[in-house]
Tab-separated table of C-alpha atoms in Angstrom:
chain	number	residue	atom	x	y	z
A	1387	UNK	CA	0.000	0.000	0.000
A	1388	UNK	CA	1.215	3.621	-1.052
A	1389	UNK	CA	1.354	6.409	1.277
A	1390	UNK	CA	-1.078	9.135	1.353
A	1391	UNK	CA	-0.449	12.356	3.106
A	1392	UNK	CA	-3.893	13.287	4.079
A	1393	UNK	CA	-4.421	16.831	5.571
A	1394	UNK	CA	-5.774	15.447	9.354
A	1395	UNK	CA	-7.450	19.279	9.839
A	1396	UNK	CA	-9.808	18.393	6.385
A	1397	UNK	CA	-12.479	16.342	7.949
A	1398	UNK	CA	-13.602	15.229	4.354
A	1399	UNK	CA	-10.599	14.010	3.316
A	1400	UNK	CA	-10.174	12.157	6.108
A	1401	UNK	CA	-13.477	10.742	6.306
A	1402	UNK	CA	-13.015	9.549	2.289
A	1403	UNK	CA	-9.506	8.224	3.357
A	1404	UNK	CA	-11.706	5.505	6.276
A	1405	UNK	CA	-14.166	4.608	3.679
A	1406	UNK	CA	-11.589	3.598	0.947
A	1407	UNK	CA	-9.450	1.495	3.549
A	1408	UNK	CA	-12.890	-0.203	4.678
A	1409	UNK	CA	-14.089	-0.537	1.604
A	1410	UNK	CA	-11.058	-2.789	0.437
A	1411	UNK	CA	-12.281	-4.368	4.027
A	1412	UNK	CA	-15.131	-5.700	3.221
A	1413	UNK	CA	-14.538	-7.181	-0.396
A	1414	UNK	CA	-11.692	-8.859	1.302
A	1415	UNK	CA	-13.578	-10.175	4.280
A	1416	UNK	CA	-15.957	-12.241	2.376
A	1417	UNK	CA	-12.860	-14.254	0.483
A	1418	UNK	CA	-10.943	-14.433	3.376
A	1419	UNK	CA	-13.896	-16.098	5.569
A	1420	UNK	CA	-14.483	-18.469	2.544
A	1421	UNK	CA	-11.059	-19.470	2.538
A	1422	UNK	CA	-10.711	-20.207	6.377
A	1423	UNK	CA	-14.291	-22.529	5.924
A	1424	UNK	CA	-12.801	-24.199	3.265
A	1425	UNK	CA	-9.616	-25.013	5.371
A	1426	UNK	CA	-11.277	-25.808	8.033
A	1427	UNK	CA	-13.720	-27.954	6.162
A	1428	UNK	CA	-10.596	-30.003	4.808
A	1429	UNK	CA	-9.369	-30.119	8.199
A	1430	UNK	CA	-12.532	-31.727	9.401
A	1431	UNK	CA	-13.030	-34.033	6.032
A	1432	UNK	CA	-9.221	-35.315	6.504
A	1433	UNK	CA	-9.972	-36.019	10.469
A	1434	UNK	CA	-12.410	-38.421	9.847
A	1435	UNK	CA	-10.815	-39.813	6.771
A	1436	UNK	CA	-8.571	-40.770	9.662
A	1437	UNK	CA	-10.868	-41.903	12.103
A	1438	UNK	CA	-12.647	-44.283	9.364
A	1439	UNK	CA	-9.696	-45.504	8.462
A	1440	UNK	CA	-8.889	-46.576	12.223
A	1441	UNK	CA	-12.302	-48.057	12.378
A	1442	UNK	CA	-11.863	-50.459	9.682
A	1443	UNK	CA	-8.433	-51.247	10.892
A	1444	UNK	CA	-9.813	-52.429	14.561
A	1445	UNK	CA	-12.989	-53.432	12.869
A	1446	UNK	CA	-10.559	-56.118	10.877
A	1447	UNK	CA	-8.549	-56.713	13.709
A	1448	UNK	CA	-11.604	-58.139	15.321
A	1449	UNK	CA	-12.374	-60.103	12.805
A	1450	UNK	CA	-9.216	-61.294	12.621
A	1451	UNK	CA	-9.526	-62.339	16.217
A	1452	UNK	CA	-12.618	-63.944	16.183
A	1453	UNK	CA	-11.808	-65.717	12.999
A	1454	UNK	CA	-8.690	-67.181	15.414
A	1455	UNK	CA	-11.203	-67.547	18.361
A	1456	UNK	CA	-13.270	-70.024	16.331
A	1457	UNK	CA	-10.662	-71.904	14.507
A	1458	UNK	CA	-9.393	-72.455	17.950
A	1459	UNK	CA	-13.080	-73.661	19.183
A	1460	UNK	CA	-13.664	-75.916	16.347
A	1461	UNK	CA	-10.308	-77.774	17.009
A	1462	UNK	CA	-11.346	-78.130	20.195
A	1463	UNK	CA	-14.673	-79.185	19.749
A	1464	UNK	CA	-12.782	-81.799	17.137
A	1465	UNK	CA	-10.203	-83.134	20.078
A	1466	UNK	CA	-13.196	-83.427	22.008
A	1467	UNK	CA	-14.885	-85.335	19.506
A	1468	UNK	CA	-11.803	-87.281	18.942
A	1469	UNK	CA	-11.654	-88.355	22.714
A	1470	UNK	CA	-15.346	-88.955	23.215
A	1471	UNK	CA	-15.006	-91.558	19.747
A	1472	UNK	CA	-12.040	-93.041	22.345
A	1473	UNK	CA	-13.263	-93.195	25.090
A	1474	UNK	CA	-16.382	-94.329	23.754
A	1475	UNK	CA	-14.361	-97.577	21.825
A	1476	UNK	CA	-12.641	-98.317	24.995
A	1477	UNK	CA	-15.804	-98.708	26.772
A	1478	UNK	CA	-16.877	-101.188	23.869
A	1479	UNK	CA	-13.424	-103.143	23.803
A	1480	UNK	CA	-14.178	-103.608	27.716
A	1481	UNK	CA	-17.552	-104.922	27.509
A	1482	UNK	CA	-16.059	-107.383	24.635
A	1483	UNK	CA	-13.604	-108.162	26.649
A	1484	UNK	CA	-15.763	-108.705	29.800
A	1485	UNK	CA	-18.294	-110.848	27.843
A	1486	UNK	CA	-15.811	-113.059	26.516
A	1487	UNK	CA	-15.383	-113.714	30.022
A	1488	UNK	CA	-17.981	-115.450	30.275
A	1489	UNK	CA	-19.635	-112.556	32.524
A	1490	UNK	CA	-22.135	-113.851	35.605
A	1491	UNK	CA	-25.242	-111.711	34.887
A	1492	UNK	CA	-24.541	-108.977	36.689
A	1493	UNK	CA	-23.043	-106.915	34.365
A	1494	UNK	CA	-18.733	-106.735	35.631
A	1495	UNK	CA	-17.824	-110.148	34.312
A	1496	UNK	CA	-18.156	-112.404	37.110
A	1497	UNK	CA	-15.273	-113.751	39.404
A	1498	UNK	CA	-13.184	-111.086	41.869
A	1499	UNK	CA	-11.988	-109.909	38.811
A	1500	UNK	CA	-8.410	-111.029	38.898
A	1501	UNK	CA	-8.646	-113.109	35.951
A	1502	UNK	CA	-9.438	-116.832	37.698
A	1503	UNK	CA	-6.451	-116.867	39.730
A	1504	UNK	CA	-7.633	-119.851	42.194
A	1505	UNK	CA	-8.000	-122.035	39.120
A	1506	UNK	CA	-11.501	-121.949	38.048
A	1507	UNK	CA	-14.132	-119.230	37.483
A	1508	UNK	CA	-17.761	-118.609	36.111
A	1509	UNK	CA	-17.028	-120.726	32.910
A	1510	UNK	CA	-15.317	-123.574	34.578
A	1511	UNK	CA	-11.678	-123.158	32.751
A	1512	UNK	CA	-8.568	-122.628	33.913
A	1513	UNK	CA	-7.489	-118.936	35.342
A	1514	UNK	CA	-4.115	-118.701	33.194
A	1515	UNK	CA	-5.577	-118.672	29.874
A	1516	UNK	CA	-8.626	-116.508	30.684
A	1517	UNK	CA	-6.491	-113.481	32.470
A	1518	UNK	CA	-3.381	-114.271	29.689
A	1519	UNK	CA	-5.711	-113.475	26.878
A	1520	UNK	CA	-6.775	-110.158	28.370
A	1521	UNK	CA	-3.188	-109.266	28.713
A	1522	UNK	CA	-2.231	-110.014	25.403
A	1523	UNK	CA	-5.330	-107.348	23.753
A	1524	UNK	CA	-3.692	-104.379	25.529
């Protein structure tokens, strides 16, 4: 801006002088107040650029984890599986092997349950061969 001696006794000029400088004011202030909402707008739009992309990054962590979470409970629920097939085969092998001994109606086999050690049992054989045979499945 170029200086302007203005004569401070003529009240005209000096009133002319205040309403050039705020003229140039107020064409200005409209620009300038557009330019600050548009910065601030881009301010705002980038912020939650950024907080929508941290969103979907926990929102996929979470999934990630609960992907993990139920891999891990379906290979449990299949070890569990697993040993309930065992456990239930073992139970089977032991009622085979308790009917082949020639069980007594009662539903445990008959006998003490030591294999016929005092020479004769439920099925009137010898004690060897019975509790033997037993061994020899395990």
């Amino acid at each position: 801006m170029e200086g302007v001696e203005v004569d401070l006794f003529d009240p005209q000029l000096a009133l002319q002088g205040i309403w050039v400088f705020r003229s140039a004011l107020d064409v200005e202030r409209p620009l300038f107040l557009e330019q600050q909402r548009r910065a601030q707008e881009a301010v705002q739009a980038s912020a939650a650029a950024a907080e929508e992309a941290l969103r979907a990054e926990r929102r996929a962590q979470r999934e990630q984890q609960l992907q993990e979470l139920l891999a891990w409970a379906q290979a449990g629920q299949q070890h569990f599986e697993s040993y309930i097939s065992h456990v239930k085969r073992q139970i089977e092998r032991q009622r085979e092997l308790l009917g082949r001994r020639g069980g007594d109606g009662d539903g445990n086999g008959g006998g003490d349950g030591r294999g016929g050690v005092d020479g004769g049992g439920a099925d009137g054989g010898g004690g060897r061969a019975r509790g033997s045979g037993a061994e020899g499945e395990r």
